[in-house]
Amino acid sequence: MDRRGFLAAGGGLCVGLSLGGGRASAQGFRAARGLSLGEVDTFLAVAADGRVTLYSGKVDLGTGVRTALMQIAAEELDLPMSRVSVVQGDTLLTPDQGATISSVSISRGGVEVRRAAATARAALLAAAAREWSVPVEGLATLDGEVRAPDGRALDYGKLVGGRTFMLKVDPKVKVKDPASYRLVGRSVPRVELPAMVTGQFEFMHDVRVPGMLHARVVRPPAMRGRLGEVDDSAARRIPGFVATVRVRDFLAVVARDEWAAIRAARALRAQWARWEGLPDQSQLWASVRASPILRDDVTQNVGNAPLMLQKAARVLRSTFDFAIHTHGSIGPSCAIAQWEDGRLTCWSASQQTHELRRQLADMFALGADQVRCLYVEGSGCYGRNGHEDAAADAALIAREIGRPVRVQWSREDEHVWDPKGPPTLIDYVAGLDERGQVTAWTAEAWIPQGQSVSRATLVAAELGGLPTDASHPGSVQQHLAIQYGFPNIRSVAHRLAHTPFRPSWIRTPGRMQNTFGNEVFVDELAQAAGVDPIAFRLRHLSDARAAEVLGRVAKLAQWVPHEATRPVLQAGRRTGRGVSYVKYELVRTYVAVVAEVEVDVDSGAVRVTRVHVAHDCGQVINPDGLRNQIEGCVIQTASRTMVEELRFDRSTVTSRDWASYPIMRFPDVPDVTIDIIDRPGEPPWGAGEPTAAVIPSAISNAIHDAIGVRMRSVPFTPSKVKAALRAAREAGTRG
Amino acid sequence: MARRIALTVNGRVSRIEVDDPSMPLLYALRNELNLKGLHFGCGLAQCGACTVQVGAAAVRSCALPVSQAEGKPITTLEGIGETGRLHPLQQAFIDEQAAQCGYCTGGMIMQAKALLESNRSPSDEEIRRALAGNLCRCGSQLRVLRAVRRAARAMA
């Protein structure tokens, strides 16, 4: 189905003359030009009634991106928001603006939309000027109309008349002066919330395709397994059973309704070969350290750190590790697939429908133009969880049985089979001179190999013996390079050939783990130098925005400058505060946080009571939306830091539900206070992830402030805290 | 063998046919009755995304067999208010923008409704404890707390 068919069905016709004068209809545009990012029509369509459709490759994940993009488009076009609607993540209709990852939806996607809308506005003004035979300089736009000084007005709908713009986006187009903003920079309420609170919002899980059947996948008991005999005699007796699907080691049952599919999956008897290829979890870090290394990436090299280490008066060493985490989506992955005349349509909550389309095309030996992937919101996914795998499951089952199929993963499917945030191990060594000044900083990390395009192997393809990609978790070496101006720095990433599970990106991938190590180790260096942690950071940064964000969090938290003290370890509760800072990927959003904790020295239990955040992401599109993201980063990452650790045996994941993989619940959620630095004259940067990067270290630094021990291993479970206290007592030292 | 079950949902009686009377109410509400205000999160009564009210009590519909729900007054999110006539909790969740992905939101609202109907002005600690069984992975808990406090004031 092409875009014309869609639009005709939707009631908004795009036929006839282009604004530029040539003859081209919308469907001709699509066929001739595809969805180039350089064309205004790729992003915007104006219907005859003046309503504007925004076509976005970036999708809303519960992040407020849809509303923010509407604000941006409506601002540049001088339109009420109520006249804008969004189509997102449909490979047939929306451009490939890259996956919705990396916190660039606004900084890249939003800027692309802004330029397209501004170019469109200029074209509308020019068209009105021609229509009225007046100079364009005297004209203005307001409320979806072009207005002349003499009072004449033309609605955009009348000007464009549902035609296409046939216009290239001007990369240097003059965008609106932020001083004139009516929408951008305001806390416009998210457009989805009224539907969400009344049960009207349609999630992926709510999509119904006519004639669809319900399927459940049946996975091996281990992470790998050859499938032997399948006995579905009991499954077949379940009323509503339709079929068993087997493609090599891929196994599923299909039924007329959802509960029948669940019952049939439970009744299925399958023999799987044993597999024990996972490391012993109690030896995980030894096995990471011993993993074969594909190559070493030098991530930063300043001066000659190895030489200066040899000459140092004193050497500090610390090792950090960060556990394997799962995304923990509240709604297990769900997808629907339908084949028709050799073409595949797939509905899922994938953050990257264009990439999914390519993966499914490869899996089934199709051309990309024979596959259409549509995005429908799932629950928060925080990276590459099971959505794409559910899509591949549905596509394979639907192909086998010749009917549209809905696959719903169980809670166990999601916990076990979603790809995981890989384990991270980092050794730091720093050299100090006689005065405690840092002369050299080195970091050595053991992390999986990565590629610039993030992708993960599709489970269905792997089990079914069909083509798929190797997994690459994205740029997890980010932030091994540091911003601090130490005179000699060398950091290296050992890219490992293997990692225990399919690695994928989970919020702030690599950047969280590496910033954890950096910002605790910096605190240790501040302690060695006898300098306040904020003052120490400021000394080694020459960046005005860095100084401001650190100054603002100090003010917000009423930080009292102090050297790291050595508290007497005694029974009872101790409170402490710790600071952390990052400039995300060294090139964009600045965040500084102060975390406050309360430690029960007897039980080792740590409560994160409050986190203060100062945040500079340049031009803020929606302040409340930004606050929502910052709070989310804090709370989710506090959970990951304090309690989360994927557990496994030699065969499989043993964290199979919320009891065996607990996450933070209401009683333990910290308060969050936020100071937003809004710079309307700067480019807008992202906020979905940067704050998450600094939470683990801020909490660790706060624990040190409270009880004098350094937590260098995430999660900071009570038993680890107690072990650290014991070790400190036995050593007679602190930290 | 198919069995007819009469469910009283949001004040209306619907007669559905089920093959298995032990099927959780969750599936009857979502599939037979096409309600979207509750969601499948775990099927294990661990997350609260499927919460409805049965009588006054907040109940995990994934853990209640549909046969045991027969004849009892069931209320889902759709039944507590609608556009133009929102329940104070629904209005409060909008006013506080108390959601990100929204998947846990229905369960949160129903659990909070049960709380406020038995405790008209709960303390922060009481709200946190009452919602301890409702998971939110996006981190909207602080806004949910503000929304529940706001609704409590409106309902007082």
PDB file of N, CA, C and O in Angstrom, chain A residues 43-45 50-55 66-67 69-75 77-87 113 183 191:
ATOM      1  N   PHE A  43       8.358  15.501   5.659  1.00  0.00           N
ATOM      2  CA  PHE A  43       8.014  15.766   7.055  1.00  0.00           C
ATOM      3  C   PHE A  43       6.594  16.300   7.240  1.00  0.00           C
ATOM      4  O   PHE A  43       5.982  16.073   8.274  1.00  0.00           O
ATOM      5  N   LEU A  44       6.104  17.063   6.270  1.00  0.00           N
ATOM      6  CA  LEU A  44       4.866  17.809   6.502  1.00  0.00           C
ATOM      7  C   LEU A  44       3.891  17.660   5.356  1.00  0.00           C
ATOM      8  O   LEU A  44       4.280  17.680   4.194  1.00  0.00           O
ATOM      9  N   ALA A  45       2.624  17.571   5.716  1.00  0.00           N
ATOM     10  CA  ALA A  45       1.561  17.672   4.718  1.00  0.00           C
ATOM     11  C   ALA A  45       0.501  18.610   5.267  1.00  0.00           C
ATOM     12  O   ALA A  45       0.128  18.518   6.438  1.00  0.00           O
ATOM     13  N   GLY A  50      -6.581  22.830   6.349  1.00  0.00           N
ATOM     14  CA  GLY A  50      -5.562  23.531   7.126  1.00  0.00           C
ATOM     15  C   GLY A  50      -4.916  22.683   8.207  1.00  0.00           C
ATOM     16  O   GLY A  50      -4.032  23.159   8.919  1.00  0.00           O
ATOM     17  N   ARG A  51      -5.335  21.441   8.360  1.00  0.00           N
ATOM     18  CA  ARG A  51      -4.700  20.592   9.361  1.00  0.00           C
ATOM     19  C   ARG A  51      -3.351  20.106   8.823  1.00  0.00           C
ATOM     20  O   ARG A  51      -3.212  19.820   7.642  1.00  0.00           O
ATOM     21  N   VAL A  52      -2.393  20.030   9.709  1.00  0.00           N
ATOM     22  CA  VAL A  52      -1.037  19.661   9.320  1.00  0.00           C
ATOM     23  C   VAL A  52      -0.691  18.302   9.908  1.00  0.00           C
ATOM     24  O   VAL A  52      -0.930  18.050  11.094  1.00  0.00           O
ATOM     25  N   THR A  53      -0.173  17.443   9.068  1.00  0.00           N
ATOM     26  CA  THR A  53       0.333  16.155   9.546  1.00  0.00           C
ATOM     27  C   THR A  53       1.842  16.197   9.556  1.00  0.00           C
ATOM     28  O   THR A  53       2.468  16.587   8.567  1.00  0.00           O
ATOM     29  N   LEU A  54       2.416  15.828  10.675  1.00  0.00           N
ATOM     30  CA  LEU A  54       3.863  15.757  10.837  1.00  0.00           C
ATOM     31  C   LEU A  54       4.262  14.290  10.753  1.00  0.00           C
ATOM     32  O   LEU A  54       3.720  13.463  11.481  1.00  0.00           O
ATOM     33  N   TYR A  55       5.152  13.976   9.843  1.00  0.00           N
ATOM     34  CA  TYR A  55       5.630  12.602   9.676  1.00  0.00           C
ATOM     35  C   TYR A  55       6.994  12.482  10.343  1.00  0.00           C
ATOM     36  O   TYR A  55       7.951  13.131   9.917  1.00  0.00           O
ATOM     37  N   ARG A  66       6.554  13.128  21.021  1.00  0.00           N
ATOM     38  CA  ARG A  66       5.493  13.514  20.085  1.00  0.00           C
ATOM     39  C   ARG A  66       5.034  14.945  20.356  1.00  0.00           C
ATOM     40  O   ARG A  66       4.950  15.779  19.449  1.00  0.00           O
ATOM     41  N   THR A  67       4.753  15.225  21.623  1.00  0.00           N
ATOM     42  CA  THR A  67       4.286  16.560  21.994  1.00  0.00           C
ATOM     43  C   THR A  67       5.348  17.608  21.690  1.00  0.00           C
ATOM     44  O   THR A  67       5.043  18.684  21.154  1.00  0.00           O
ATOM     45  N   LEU A  69       7.756  17.521  19.438  1.00  0.00           N
ATOM     46  CA  LEU A  69       7.876  17.747  17.996  1.00  0.00           C
ATOM     47  C   LEU A  69       6.696  18.558  17.472  1.00  0.00           C
ATOM     48  O   LEU A  69       6.855  19.399  16.582  1.00  0.00           O
ATOM     49  N   MET A  70       5.513  18.319  18.022  1.00  0.00           N
ATOM     50  CA  MET A  70       4.350  19.124  17.641  1.00  0.00           C
ATOM     51  C   MET A  70       4.578  20.585  18.023  1.00  0.00           C
ATOM     52  O   MET A  70       4.240  21.497  17.253  1.00  0.00           O
ATOM     53  N   GLN A  71       5.145  20.787  19.212  1.00  0.00           N
ATOM     54  CA  GLN A  71       5.446  22.159  19.626  1.00  0.00           C
ATOM     55  C   GLN A  71       6.395  22.824  18.637  1.00  0.00           C
ATOM     56  O   GLN A  71       6.192  23.969  18.230  1.00  0.00           O
ATOM     57  N   ILE A  72       7.429  22.102  18.257  1.00  0.00           N
ATOM     58  CA  ILE A  72       8.423  22.672  17.344  1.00  0.00           C
ATOM     59  C   ILE A  72       7.788  23.014  15.996  1.00  0.00           C
ATOM     60  O   ILE A  72       7.975  24.109  15.452  1.00  0.00           O
ATOM     61  N   ALA A  73       7.039  22.077  15.437  1.00  0.00           N
ATOM     62  CA  ALA A  73       6.422  22.306  14.127  1.00  0.00           C
ATOM     63  C   ALA A  73       5.393  23.434  14.202  1.00  0.00           C
ATOM     64  O   ALA A  73       5.366  24.327  13.349  1.00  0.00           O
ATOM     65  N   ALA A  74       4.550  23.396  15.218  1.00  0.00           N
ATOM     66  CA  ALA A  74       3.505  24.421  15.356  1.00  0.00           C
ATOM     67  C   ALA A  74       4.121  25.790  15.598  1.00  0.00           C
ATOM     68  O   ALA A  74       3.567  26.811  15.170  1.00  0.00           O
ATOM     69  N   GLU A  75       5.249  25.818  16.281  1.00  0.00           N
ATOM     70  CA  GLU A  75       5.928  27.095  16.535  1.00  0.00           C
ATOM     71  C   GLU A  75       6.413  27.717  15.242  1.00  0.00           C
ATOM     72  O   GLU A  75       6.136  28.882  14.949  1.00  0.00           O
ATOM     73  N   LEU A  77       5.516  27.118  12.236  1.00  0.00           N
ATOM     74  CA  LEU A  77       4.438  27.365  11.279  1.00  0.00           C
ATOM     75  C   LEU A  77       3.401  28.347  11.806  1.00  0.00           C
ATOM     76  O   LEU A  77       2.431  28.656  11.104  1.00  0.00           O
ATOM     77  N   ASP A  78       3.572  28.810  13.035  1.00  0.00           N
ATOM     78  CA  ASP A  78       2.575  29.711  13.637  1.00  0.00           C
ATOM     79  C   ASP A  78       1.176  29.116  13.532  1.00  0.00           C
ATOM     80  O   ASP A  78       0.253  29.694  12.943  1.00  0.00           O
ATOM     81  N   LEU A  79       1.038  27.949  14.108  1.00  0.00           N
ATOM     82  CA  LEU A  79      -0.201  27.171  14.076  1.00  0.00           C
ATOM     83  C   LEU A  79      -0.612  26.834  15.490  1.00  0.00           C
ATOM     84  O   LEU A  79       0.249  26.622  16.331  1.00  0.00           O
ATOM     85  N   PRO A  80      -1.908  26.709  15.758  1.00  0.00           N
ATOM     86  CA  PRO A  80      -2.254  26.095  17.052  1.00  0.00           C
ATOM     87  C   PRO A  80      -1.862  24.612  17.051  1.00  0.00           C
ATOM     88  O   PRO A  80      -1.974  23.941  16.022  1.00  0.00           O
ATOM     89  N   MET A  81      -1.426  24.130  18.212  1.00  0.00           N
ATOM     90  CA  MET A  81      -1.066  22.700  18.331  1.00  0.00           C
ATOM     91  C   MET A  81      -2.229  21.809  17.937  1.00  0.00           C
ATOM     92  O   MET A  81      -2.024  20.718  17.413  1.00  0.00           O
ATOM     93  N   SER A  82      -3.449  22.286  18.191  1.00  0.00           N
ATOM     94  CA  SER A  82      -4.618  21.448  17.917  1.00  0.00           C
ATOM     95  C   SER A  82      -4.765  21.132  16.434  1.00  0.00           C
ATOM     96  O   SER A  82      -5.535  20.259  16.055  1.00  0.00           O
ATOM     97  N   ARG A  83      -4.050  21.849  15.564  1.00  0.00           N
ATOM     98  CA  ARG A  83      -4.151  21.573  14.129  1.00  0.00           C
ATOM     99  C   ARG A  83      -3.050  20.635  13.632  1.00  0.00           C
ATOM    100  O   ARG A  83      -2.965  20.373  12.441  1.00  0.00           O
ATOM    101  N   VAL A  84      -2.229  20.155  14.577  1.00  0.00           N
ATOM    102  CA  VAL A  84      -1.125  19.286  14.185  1.00  0.00           C
ATOM    103  C   VAL A  84      -1.390  17.873  14.679  1.00  0.00           C
ATOM    104  O   VAL A  84      -1.800  17.683  15.822  1.00  0.00           O
ATOM    105  N   SER A  85      -1.184  16.908  13.807  1.00  0.00           N
ATOM    106  CA  SER A  85      -1.192  15.518  14.259  1.00  0.00           C
ATOM    107  C   SER A  85       0.077  14.852  13.749  1.00  0.00           C
ATOM    108  O   SER A  85       0.732  15.356  12.840  1.00  0.00           O
ATOM    109  N   VAL A  86       0.418  13.735  14.379  1.00  0.00           N
ATOM    110  CA  VAL A  86       1.709  13.100  14.103  1.00  0.00           C
ATOM    111  C   VAL A  86       1.509  11.671  13.635  1.00  0.00           C
ATOM    112  O   VAL A  86       0.711  10.927  14.214  1.00  0.00           O
ATOM    113  N   VAL A  87       2.213  11.306  12.579  1.00  0.00           N
ATOM    114  CA  VAL A  87       2.361   9.906  12.179  1.00  0.00           C
ATOM    115  C   VAL A  87       3.811   9.556  12.479  1.00  0.00           C
ATOM    116  O   VAL A  87       4.717  10.263  12.059  1.00  0.00           O
ATOM    117  N   VAL A 113      12.835  18.653  11.871  1.00  0.00           N
ATOM    118  CA  VAL A 113      11.437  19.097  11.765  1.00  0.00           C
ATOM    119  C   VAL A 113      11.367  20.618  11.757  1.00  0.00           C
ATOM    120  O   VAL A 113      10.621  21.228  10.974  1.00  0.00           O
ATOM    121  N   LEU A 183       5.167  28.522  22.053  1.00  0.00           N
ATOM    122  CA  LEU A 183       4.962  27.111  22.412  1.00  0.00           C
ATOM    123  C   LEU A 183       6.246  26.461  22.916  1.00  0.00           C
ATOM    124  O   LEU A 183       6.242  25.796  23.942  1.00  0.00           O
ATOM    125  N   VAL A 191       0.052  15.237  24.901  1.00  0.00           N
ATOM    126  CA  VAL A 191      -1.228  15.027  24.219  1.00  0.00           C
ATOM    127  C   VAL A 191      -1.835  13.660  24.505  1.00  0.00           C
ATOM    128  O   VAL A 191      -3.032  13.455  24.326  1.00  0.00           O
TER     129      VAL A 191
END
